[in-house]
Short mmCIF file of C-alpha atoms in Angstrom, two decimals:
data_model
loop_
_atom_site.label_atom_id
_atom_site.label_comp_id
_atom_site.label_asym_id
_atom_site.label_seq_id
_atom_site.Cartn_x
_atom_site.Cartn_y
_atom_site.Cartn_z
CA UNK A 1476 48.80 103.03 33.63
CA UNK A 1477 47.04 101.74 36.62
CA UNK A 1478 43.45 102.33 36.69
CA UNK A 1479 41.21 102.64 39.86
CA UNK A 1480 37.57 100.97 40.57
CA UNK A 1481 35.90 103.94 39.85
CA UNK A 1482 32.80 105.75 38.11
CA UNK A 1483 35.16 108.00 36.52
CA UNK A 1484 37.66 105.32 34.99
CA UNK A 1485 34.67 103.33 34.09
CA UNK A 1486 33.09 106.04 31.93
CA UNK A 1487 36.66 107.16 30.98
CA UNK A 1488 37.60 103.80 29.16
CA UNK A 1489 34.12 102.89 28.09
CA UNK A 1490 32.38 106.27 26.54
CA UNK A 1491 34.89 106.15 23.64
CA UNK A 1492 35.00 102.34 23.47
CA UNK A 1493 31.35 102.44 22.96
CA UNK A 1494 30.70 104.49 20.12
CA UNK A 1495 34.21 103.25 18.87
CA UNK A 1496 33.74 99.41 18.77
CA UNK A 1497 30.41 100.09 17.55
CA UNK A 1498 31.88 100.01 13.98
CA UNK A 1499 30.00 97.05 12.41
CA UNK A 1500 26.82 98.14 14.13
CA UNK A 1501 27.31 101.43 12.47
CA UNK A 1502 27.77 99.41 9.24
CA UNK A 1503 24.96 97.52 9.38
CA UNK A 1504 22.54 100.06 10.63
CA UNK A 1505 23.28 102.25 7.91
CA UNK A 1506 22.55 99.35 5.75
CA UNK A 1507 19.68 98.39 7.11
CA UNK A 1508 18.28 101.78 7.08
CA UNK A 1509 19.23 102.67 2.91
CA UNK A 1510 18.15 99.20 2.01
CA UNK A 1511 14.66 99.55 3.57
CA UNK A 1512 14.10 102.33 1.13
CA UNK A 1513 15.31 100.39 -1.73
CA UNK A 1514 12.65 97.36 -1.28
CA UNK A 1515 11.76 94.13 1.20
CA UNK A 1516 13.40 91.42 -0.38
CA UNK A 1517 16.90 93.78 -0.43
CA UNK A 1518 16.05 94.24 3.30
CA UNK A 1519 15.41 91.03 4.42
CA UNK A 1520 18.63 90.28 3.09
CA UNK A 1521 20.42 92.80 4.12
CA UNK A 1522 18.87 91.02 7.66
CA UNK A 1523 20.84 87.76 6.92
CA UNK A 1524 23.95 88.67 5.36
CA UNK A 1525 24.53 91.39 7.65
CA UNK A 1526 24.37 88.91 10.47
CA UNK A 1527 26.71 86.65 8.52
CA UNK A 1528 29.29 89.50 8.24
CA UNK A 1529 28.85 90.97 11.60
CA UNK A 1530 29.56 87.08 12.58
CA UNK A 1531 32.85 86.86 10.77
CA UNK A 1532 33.67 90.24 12.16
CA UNK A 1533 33.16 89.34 15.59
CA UNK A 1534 35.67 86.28 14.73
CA UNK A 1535 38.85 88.65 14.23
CA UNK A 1536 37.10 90.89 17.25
CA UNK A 1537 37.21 87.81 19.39
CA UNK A 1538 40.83 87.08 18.90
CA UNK A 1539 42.23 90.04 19.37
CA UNK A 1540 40.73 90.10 22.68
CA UNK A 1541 43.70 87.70 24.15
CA UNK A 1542 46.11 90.52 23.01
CA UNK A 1543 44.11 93.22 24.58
CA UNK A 1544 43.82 91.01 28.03
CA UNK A 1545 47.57 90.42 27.76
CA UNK A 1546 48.59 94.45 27.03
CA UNK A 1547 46.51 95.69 29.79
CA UNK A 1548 47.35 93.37 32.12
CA UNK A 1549 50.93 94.89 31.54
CA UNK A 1550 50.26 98.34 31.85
CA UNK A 1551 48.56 97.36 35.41
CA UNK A 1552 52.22 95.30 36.19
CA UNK A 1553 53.57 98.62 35.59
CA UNK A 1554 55.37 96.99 31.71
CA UNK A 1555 54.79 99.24 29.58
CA UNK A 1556 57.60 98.61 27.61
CA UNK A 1557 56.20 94.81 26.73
CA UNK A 1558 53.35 95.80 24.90
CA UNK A 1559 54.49 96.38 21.45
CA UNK A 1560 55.73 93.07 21.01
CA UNK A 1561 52.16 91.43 22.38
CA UNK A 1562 50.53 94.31 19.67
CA UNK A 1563 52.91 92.63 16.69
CA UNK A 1564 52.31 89.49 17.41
CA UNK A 1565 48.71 90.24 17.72
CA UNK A 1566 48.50 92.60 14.15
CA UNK A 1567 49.86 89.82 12.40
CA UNK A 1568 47.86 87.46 13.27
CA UNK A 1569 44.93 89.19 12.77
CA UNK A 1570 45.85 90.07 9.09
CA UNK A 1571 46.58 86.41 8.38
CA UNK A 1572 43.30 85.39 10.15
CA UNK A 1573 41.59 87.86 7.26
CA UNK A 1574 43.35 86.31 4.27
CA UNK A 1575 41.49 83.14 5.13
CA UNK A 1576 38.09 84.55 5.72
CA UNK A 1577 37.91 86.60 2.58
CA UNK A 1578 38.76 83.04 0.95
CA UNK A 1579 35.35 81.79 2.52
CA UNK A 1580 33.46 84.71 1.71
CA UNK A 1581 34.66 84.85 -1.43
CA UNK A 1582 34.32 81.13 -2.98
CA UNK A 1583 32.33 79.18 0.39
CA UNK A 1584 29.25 81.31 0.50
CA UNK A 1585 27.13 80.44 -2.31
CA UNK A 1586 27.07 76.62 -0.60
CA UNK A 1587 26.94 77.83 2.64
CA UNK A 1588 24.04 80.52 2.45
CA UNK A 1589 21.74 77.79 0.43
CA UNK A 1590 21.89 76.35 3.80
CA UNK A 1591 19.63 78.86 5.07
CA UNK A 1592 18.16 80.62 2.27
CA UNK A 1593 16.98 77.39 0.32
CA UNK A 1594 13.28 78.45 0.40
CA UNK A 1595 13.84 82.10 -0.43
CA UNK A 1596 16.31 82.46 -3.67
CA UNK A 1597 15.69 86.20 -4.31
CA UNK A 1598 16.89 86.64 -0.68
CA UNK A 1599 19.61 83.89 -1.35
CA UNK A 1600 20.63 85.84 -4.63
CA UNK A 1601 20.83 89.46 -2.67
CA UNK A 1602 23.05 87.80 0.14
CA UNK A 1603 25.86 86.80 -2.51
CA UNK A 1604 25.80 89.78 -4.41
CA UNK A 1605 26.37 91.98 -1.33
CA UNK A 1606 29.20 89.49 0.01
CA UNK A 1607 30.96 89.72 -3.00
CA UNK A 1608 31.95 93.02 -2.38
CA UNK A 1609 31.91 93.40 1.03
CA UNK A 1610 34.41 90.42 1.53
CA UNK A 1611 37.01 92.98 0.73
CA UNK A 1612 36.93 95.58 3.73
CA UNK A 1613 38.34 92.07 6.21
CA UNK A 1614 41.32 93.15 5.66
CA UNK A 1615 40.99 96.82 7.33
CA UNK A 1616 38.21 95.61 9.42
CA UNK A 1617 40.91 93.30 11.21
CA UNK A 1618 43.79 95.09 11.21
CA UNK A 1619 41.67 98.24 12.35
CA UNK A 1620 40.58 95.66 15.01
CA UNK A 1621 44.26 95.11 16.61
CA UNK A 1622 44.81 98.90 16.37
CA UNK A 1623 41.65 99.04 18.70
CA UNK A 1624 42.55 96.28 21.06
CA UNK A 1625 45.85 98.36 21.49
CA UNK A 1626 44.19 101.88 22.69
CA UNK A 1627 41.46 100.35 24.36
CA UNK A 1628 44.36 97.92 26.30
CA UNK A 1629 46.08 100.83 27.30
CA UNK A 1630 43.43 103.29 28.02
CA UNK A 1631 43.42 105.81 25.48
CA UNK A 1632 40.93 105.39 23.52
CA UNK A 1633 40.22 109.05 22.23
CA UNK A 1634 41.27 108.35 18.85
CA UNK A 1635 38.97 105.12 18.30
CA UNK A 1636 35.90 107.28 18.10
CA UNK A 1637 37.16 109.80 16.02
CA UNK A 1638 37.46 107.22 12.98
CA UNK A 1639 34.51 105.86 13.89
CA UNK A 1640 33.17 109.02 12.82
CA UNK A 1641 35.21 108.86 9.73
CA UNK A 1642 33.66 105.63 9.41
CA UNK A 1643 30.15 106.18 9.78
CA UNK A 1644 30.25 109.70 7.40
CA UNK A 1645 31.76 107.82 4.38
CA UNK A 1646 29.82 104.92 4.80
CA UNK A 1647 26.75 106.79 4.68
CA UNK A 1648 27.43 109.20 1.80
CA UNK A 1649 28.53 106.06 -0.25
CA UNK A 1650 26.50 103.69 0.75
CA UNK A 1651 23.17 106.62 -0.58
CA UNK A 1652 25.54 107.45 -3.63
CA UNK A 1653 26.37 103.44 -4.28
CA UNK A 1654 22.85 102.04 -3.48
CA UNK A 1655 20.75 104.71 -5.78
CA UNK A 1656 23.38 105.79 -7.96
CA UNK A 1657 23.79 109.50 -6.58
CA UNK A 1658 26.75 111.83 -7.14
CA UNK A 1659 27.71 110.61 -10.23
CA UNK A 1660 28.09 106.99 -8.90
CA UNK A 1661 26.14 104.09 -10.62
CA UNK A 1662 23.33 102.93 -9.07
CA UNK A 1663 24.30 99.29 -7.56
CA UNK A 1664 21.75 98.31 -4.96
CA UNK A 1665 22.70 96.19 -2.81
CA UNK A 1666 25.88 95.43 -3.94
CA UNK A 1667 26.97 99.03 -3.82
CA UNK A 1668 26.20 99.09 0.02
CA UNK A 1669 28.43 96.30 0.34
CA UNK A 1670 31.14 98.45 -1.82
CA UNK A 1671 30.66 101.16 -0.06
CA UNK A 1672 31.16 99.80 3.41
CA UNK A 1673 34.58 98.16 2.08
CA UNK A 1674 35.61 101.23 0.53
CA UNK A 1675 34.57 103.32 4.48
CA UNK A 1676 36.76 100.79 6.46
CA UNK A 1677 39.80 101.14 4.54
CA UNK A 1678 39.87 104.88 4.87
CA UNK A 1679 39.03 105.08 8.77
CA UNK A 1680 42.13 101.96 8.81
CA UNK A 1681 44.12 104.54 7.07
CA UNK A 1682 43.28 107.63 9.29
CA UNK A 1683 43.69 105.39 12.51
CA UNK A 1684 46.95 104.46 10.94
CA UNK A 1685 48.47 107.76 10.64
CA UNK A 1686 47.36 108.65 13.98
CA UNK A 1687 49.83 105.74 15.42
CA UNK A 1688 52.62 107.28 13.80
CA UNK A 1689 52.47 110.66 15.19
CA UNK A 1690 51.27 109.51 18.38
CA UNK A 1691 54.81 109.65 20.97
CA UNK A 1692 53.31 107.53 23.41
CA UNK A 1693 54.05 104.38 21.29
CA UNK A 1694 57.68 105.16 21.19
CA UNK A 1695 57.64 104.41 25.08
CA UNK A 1696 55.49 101.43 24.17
CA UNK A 1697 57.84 99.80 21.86
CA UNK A 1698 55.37 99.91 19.11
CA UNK A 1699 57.69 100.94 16.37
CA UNK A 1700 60.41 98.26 17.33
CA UNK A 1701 59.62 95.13 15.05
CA UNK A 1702 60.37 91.97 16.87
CA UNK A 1703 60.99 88.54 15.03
CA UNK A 1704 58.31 86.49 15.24
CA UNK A 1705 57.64 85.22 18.38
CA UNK A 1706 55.65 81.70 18.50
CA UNK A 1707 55.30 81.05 21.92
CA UNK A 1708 53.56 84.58 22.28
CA UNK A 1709 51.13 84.06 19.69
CA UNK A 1710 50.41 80.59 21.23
CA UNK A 1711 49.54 82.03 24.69
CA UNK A 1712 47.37 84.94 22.80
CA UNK A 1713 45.53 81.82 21.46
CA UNK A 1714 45.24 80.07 24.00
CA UNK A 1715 43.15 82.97 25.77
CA UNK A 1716 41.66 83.90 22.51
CA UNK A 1717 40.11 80.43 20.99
CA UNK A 1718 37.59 80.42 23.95
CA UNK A 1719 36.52 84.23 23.21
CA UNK A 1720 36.55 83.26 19.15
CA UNK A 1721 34.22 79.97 19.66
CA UNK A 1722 31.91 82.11 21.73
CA UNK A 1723 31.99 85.22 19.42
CA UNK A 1724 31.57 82.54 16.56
CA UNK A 1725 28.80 80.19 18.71
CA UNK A 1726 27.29 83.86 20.31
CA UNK A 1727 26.86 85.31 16.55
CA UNK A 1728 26.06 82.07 14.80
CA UNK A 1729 23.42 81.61 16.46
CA UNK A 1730 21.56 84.89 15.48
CA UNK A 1731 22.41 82.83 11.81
CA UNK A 1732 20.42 80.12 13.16
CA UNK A 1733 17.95 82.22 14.24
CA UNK A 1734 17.37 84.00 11.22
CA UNK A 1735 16.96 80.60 9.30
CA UNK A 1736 14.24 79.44 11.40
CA UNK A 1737 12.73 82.91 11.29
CA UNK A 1738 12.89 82.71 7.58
CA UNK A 1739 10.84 79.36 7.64
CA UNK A 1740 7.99 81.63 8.64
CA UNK A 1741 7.71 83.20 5.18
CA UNK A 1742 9.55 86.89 3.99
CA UNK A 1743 7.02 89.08 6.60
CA UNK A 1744 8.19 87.44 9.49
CA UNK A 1745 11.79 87.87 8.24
CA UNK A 1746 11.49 91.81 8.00
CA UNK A 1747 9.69 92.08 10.82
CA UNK A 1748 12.48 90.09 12.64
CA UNK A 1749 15.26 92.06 10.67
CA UNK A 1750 13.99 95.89 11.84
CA UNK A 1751 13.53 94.35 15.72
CA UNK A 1752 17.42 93.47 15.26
CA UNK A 1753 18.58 96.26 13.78
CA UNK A 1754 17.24 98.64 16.67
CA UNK A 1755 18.60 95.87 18.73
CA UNK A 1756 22.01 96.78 17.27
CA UNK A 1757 21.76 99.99 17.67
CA UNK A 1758 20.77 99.52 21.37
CA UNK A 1759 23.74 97.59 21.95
CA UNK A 1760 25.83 99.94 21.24
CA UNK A 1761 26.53 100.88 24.90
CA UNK A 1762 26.99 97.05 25.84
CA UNK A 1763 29.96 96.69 23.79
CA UNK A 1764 31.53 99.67 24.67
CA UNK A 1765 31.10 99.10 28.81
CA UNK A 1766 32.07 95.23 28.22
CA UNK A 1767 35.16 96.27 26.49
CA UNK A 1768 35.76 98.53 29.55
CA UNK A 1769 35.18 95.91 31.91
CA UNK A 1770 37.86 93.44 30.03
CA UNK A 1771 40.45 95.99 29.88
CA UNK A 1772 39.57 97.13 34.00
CA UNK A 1773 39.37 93.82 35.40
CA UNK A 1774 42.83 92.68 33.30
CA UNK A 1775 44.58 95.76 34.58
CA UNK A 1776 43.46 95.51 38.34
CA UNK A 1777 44.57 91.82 38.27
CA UNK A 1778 47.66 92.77 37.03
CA UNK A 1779 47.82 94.84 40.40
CA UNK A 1780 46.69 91.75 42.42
CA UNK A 1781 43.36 93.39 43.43
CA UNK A 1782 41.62 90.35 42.93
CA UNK A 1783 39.11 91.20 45.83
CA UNK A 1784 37.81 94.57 43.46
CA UNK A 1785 36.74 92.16 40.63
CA UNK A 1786 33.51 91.57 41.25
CA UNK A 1787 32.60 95.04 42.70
CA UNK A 1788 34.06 96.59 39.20
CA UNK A 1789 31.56 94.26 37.35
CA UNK A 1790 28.88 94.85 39.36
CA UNK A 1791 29.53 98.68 39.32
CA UNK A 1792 30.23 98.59 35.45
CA UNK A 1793 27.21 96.82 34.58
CA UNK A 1794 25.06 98.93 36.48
CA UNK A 1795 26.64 101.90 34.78
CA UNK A 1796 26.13 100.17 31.21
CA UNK A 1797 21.91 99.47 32.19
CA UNK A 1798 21.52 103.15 32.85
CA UNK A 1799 22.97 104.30 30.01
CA UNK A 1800 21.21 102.01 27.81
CA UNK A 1801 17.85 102.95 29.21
CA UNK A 1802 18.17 106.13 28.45
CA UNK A 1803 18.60 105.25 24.61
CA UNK A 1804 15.92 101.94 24.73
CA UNK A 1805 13.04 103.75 26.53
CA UNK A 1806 11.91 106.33 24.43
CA UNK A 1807 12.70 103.87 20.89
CA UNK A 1808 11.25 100.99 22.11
CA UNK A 1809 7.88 102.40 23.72
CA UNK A 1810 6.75 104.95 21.26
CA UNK A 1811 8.97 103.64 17.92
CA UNK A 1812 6.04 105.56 15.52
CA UNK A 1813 7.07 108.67 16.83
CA UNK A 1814 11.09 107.74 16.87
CA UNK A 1815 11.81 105.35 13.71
CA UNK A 1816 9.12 107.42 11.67
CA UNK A 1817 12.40 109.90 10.75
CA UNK A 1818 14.62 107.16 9.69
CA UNK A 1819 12.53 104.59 7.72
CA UNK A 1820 9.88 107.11 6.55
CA UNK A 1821 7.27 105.67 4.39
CA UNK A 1822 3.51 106.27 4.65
CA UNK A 1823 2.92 102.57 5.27
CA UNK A 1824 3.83 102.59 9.30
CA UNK A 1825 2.45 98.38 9.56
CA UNK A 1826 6.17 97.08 9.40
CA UNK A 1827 7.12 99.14 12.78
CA UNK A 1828 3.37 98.24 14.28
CA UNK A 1829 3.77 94.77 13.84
CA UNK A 1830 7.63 95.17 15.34
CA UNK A 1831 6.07 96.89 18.57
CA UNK A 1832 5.43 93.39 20.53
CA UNK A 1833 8.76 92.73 20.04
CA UNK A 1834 10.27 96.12 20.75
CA UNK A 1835 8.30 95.76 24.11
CA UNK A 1836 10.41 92.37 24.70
CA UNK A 1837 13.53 94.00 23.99
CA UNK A 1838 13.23 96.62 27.24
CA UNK A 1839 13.10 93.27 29.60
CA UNK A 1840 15.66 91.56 26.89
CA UNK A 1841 18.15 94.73 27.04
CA UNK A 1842 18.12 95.04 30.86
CA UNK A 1843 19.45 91.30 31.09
CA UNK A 1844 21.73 91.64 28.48
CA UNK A 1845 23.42 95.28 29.75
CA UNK A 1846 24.91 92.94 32.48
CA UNK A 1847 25.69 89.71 30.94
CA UNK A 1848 27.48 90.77 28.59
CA UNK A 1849 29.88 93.29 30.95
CA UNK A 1850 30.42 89.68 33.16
CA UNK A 1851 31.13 88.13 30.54
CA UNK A 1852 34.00 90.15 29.86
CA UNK A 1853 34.68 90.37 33.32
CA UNK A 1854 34.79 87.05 32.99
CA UNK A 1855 37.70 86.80 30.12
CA UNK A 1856 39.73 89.85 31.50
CA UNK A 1857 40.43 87.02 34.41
CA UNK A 1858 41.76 84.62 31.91
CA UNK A 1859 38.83 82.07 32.28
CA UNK A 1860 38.03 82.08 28.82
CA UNK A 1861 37.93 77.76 28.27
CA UNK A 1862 35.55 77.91 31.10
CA UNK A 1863 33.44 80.95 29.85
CA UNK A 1864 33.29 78.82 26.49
CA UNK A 1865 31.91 75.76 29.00
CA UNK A 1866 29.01 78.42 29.93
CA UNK A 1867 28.52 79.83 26.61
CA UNK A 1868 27.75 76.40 24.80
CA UNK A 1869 25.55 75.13 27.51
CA UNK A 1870 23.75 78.52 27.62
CA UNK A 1871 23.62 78.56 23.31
CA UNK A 1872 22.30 75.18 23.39
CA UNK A 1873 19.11 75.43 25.36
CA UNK A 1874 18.68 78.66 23.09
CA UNK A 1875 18.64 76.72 20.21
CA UNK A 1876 16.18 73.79 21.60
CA UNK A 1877 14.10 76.89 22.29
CA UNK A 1878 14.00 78.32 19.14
CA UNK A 1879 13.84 74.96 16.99
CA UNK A 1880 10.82 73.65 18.78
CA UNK A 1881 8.78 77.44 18.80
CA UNK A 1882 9.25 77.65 14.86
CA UNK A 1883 8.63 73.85 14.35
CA UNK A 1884 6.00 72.74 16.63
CA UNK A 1885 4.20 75.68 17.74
CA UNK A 1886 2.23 78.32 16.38
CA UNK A 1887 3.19 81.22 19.18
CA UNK A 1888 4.22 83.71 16.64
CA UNK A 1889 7.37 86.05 16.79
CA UNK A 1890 7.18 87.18 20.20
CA UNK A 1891 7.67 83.87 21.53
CA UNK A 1892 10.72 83.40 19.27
CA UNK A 1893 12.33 86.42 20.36
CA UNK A 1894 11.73 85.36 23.95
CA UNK A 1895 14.60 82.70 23.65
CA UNK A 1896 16.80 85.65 24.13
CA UNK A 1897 15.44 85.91 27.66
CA UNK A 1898 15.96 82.36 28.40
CA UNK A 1899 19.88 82.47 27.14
CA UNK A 1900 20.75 85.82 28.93
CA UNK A 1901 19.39 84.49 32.74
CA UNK A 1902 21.55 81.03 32.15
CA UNK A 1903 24.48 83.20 31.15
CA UNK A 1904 24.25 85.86 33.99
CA UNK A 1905 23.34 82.68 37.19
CA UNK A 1906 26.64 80.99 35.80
CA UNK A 1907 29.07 83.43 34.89
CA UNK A 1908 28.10 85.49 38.88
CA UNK A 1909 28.05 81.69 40.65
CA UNK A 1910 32.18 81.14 38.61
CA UNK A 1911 33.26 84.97 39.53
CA UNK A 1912 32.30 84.17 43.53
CA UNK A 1913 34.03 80.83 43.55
CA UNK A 1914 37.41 82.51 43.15
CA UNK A 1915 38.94 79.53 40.99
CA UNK A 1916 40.33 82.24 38.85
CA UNK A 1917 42.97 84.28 41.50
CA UNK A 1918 45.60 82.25 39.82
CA UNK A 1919 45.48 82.33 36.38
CA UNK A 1920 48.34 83.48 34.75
CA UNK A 1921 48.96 85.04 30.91
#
């Protein structure tokens, strides 16, 4: 399929994307959400540790972004018929990629979270006891992860937000029925959300699953055919993935890092900083699905040699992705009382009035992040992923300068912290526009 530089296209391949990638988000807001209920210190670490995951997610994410590049860029040579073999290569990768992150989860965490968590061991206990069992769901969380980079390569992907659905419904009734010990279940707190959210992504895997079989299209896409293992595939899928992983991993890690130096400013400052992020998750919802949109337009219309329609299509898609994402942030972020009331509930409203600074932040922090992250992906779907990792680390590490000396030798309060975001998203967008217009990039190949 060759796709055009349209409106149409772009809301075509994004809409589903967008409420389809939005998996983990939909995880960890309906963590967020139950845990509140359940007490601060369970939310504050449901803060941290759902960071942490949402960081190893992005990992698996990340690489399977080289296959996705590679199978869209095919369907826009007009190959359809080479795209099963880049999906193998790609599913298997992924599935041995989760074998050795459940090993860290599972037996690296309790050094690696004292890290962070040294000054807070109630927090520090939570974290490990939710890990524990949500190191499990990896495994469907990746391999449901090269099943998306397949659909949303070839774009089709309809059936992605249909199990996201499944998803999100299961997660939620467990996740109530695991966390206070409803329905017969026993009541496991925090630990039971991290069950339950294991237990939701192996069932959408399965559903997505039996889709694929039933599906013709993949017969004409070879998907069925199992090649032998092809190394020199999977080498050129890493070489266009490692960049995307390091930034997913140097991206993500950082919220870890910013968390830790949040925490330093005792367990209020933590919450407060944990219910800004989780509506900032759930705002950037749209940004994932129009960046994934970009990276599978801008591979195919390279694949048809339009190298001149790049920039337009990120421009245009990015523009596209700021509307639609103002017309979720406004109303939440301006009058949160009236909107976050229905979800968090309590009579004690001084959590969400303490937030409201920040929420006000995270309209200016939103509108700059709506396009950098669409050229960043515009940026990968050309293949320029080593230098996008070049921008990424030199972006991440005036961030972190930022944040280190705010919590260390200043007394500015949260607002100020949360402004680093600012600072990293108007580095990110001045280099990654100044690379696109240089044109380095017509020649890539992959």
């Amino acid at each position: 399929m060759q796709l055009d530089l349209t409106y149409r296209h772009i809301w075509k391949i994004s809409a589903p994307i967008m409420l389809g990638s939005a998996a983990q988000n939909v995880i960890a807001l309906s963590d967020a959400v139950l845990l509140y209920h359940l007490g601060e210190v369970e939310f504050g670490a449901i803060g941290f540790v759902g960071v942490f995951y949402i960081t190893i997610a992005a990992i698996g994410y990340a690489f399977s972004r080289g296959g996705q590049m590679m199978i869209a860029r095919r369907m826009g040579e007009g190959r359809p018929g080479a795209v099963g073999h880049v999906f193998h290569t790609m599913l298997l990768f992924e599935l041995a990629l989760a074998l050795l992150m459940w090993a860290f989860m599972h037996f690296a965490t309790p050094w690696f979270f004292r890290l962070f968590l040294d000054h807070s061991p109630e927090i520090y206990q939570k974290s490990l006891e939710y890990i524990h069992y949500r190191s499990f769901g990896i495994f469907f969380s990746y391999g449901g992860i090269a099943l998306i980079s397949l659909y949303s390569g070839i774009a089709r992907p309809g059936i992605i937000l249909f199990t996201t659905v499944v998803l999100a419904i299961i997660n939620l009734l467990l996740n109530y029925g695991l966390i206070f010990g409803k329905f017969g279940l026993p009541a496991m707190g925090i630990g039971g959300s991290g069950l339950a959210s294991s237990i939701a992504e192996g069932v959408a895997f399965v559903v997505f699953g039996a889709y694929m079989i039933f599906d013709k299209e993949n017969r004409r896409l070879r998907i069925f055919s199992m090649p032998e293992p092809d190394w020199p595939l999977t080498k050129q899928q890493l070489r266009l993935a490692l960049p995307v992983v390091a930034n997913a991993a140097v991206g993500q890690g950082s919220w870890v890092f910013f968390f830790g130096m949040v925490e330093n400013l005792g367990p209020r400052a933590l919450a407060i900083s944990n219910l800004a992020r989780t509506v900032y998750l759930l705002l950037s919802i749209p940004m994932w699905g129009f960046s994934s949109g970009a990276n599978t337009l801008i591979s195919n219309l390279i694949g048809q040699k339009r190298y001149h329609d790049v920039l337009p299509a990120a421009w245009k898609t990015g523009k596209f992705c700021w509307a639609v994402s103002m017309i979720l942030a406004v109303p939440i972020l301006l009058f949160p009382g009236q909107v976050l009331y229905p979800l968090l509930g309590k009579e004690d409203m001084s959590l969400i009035t303490e937030t409201q600074p920040i929420f006000y932040l995270l309209l200016l922090i939103l509108s700059m992040a709506t396009f950098g992250v669409v050229f960043i992906n515009a940026l990968a779907g050309t293949g320029a992923t080593w230098f996008g990792l070049q921008l990424q680390a030199l972006a991440v590490a005036i961030y972190l300068g930022y944040l280190y000396f705010i919590t260390n030798f200043t007394q500015l309060g949260l607002t100020w912290v949360w402004a680093a975001e600012i600072i990293y998203w108007v580095v990110m967008i001045a280099l990654v526009v100044w690379y696109l217009r240089t044109e380095r990039w017509h020649e890539m190949e992959f």
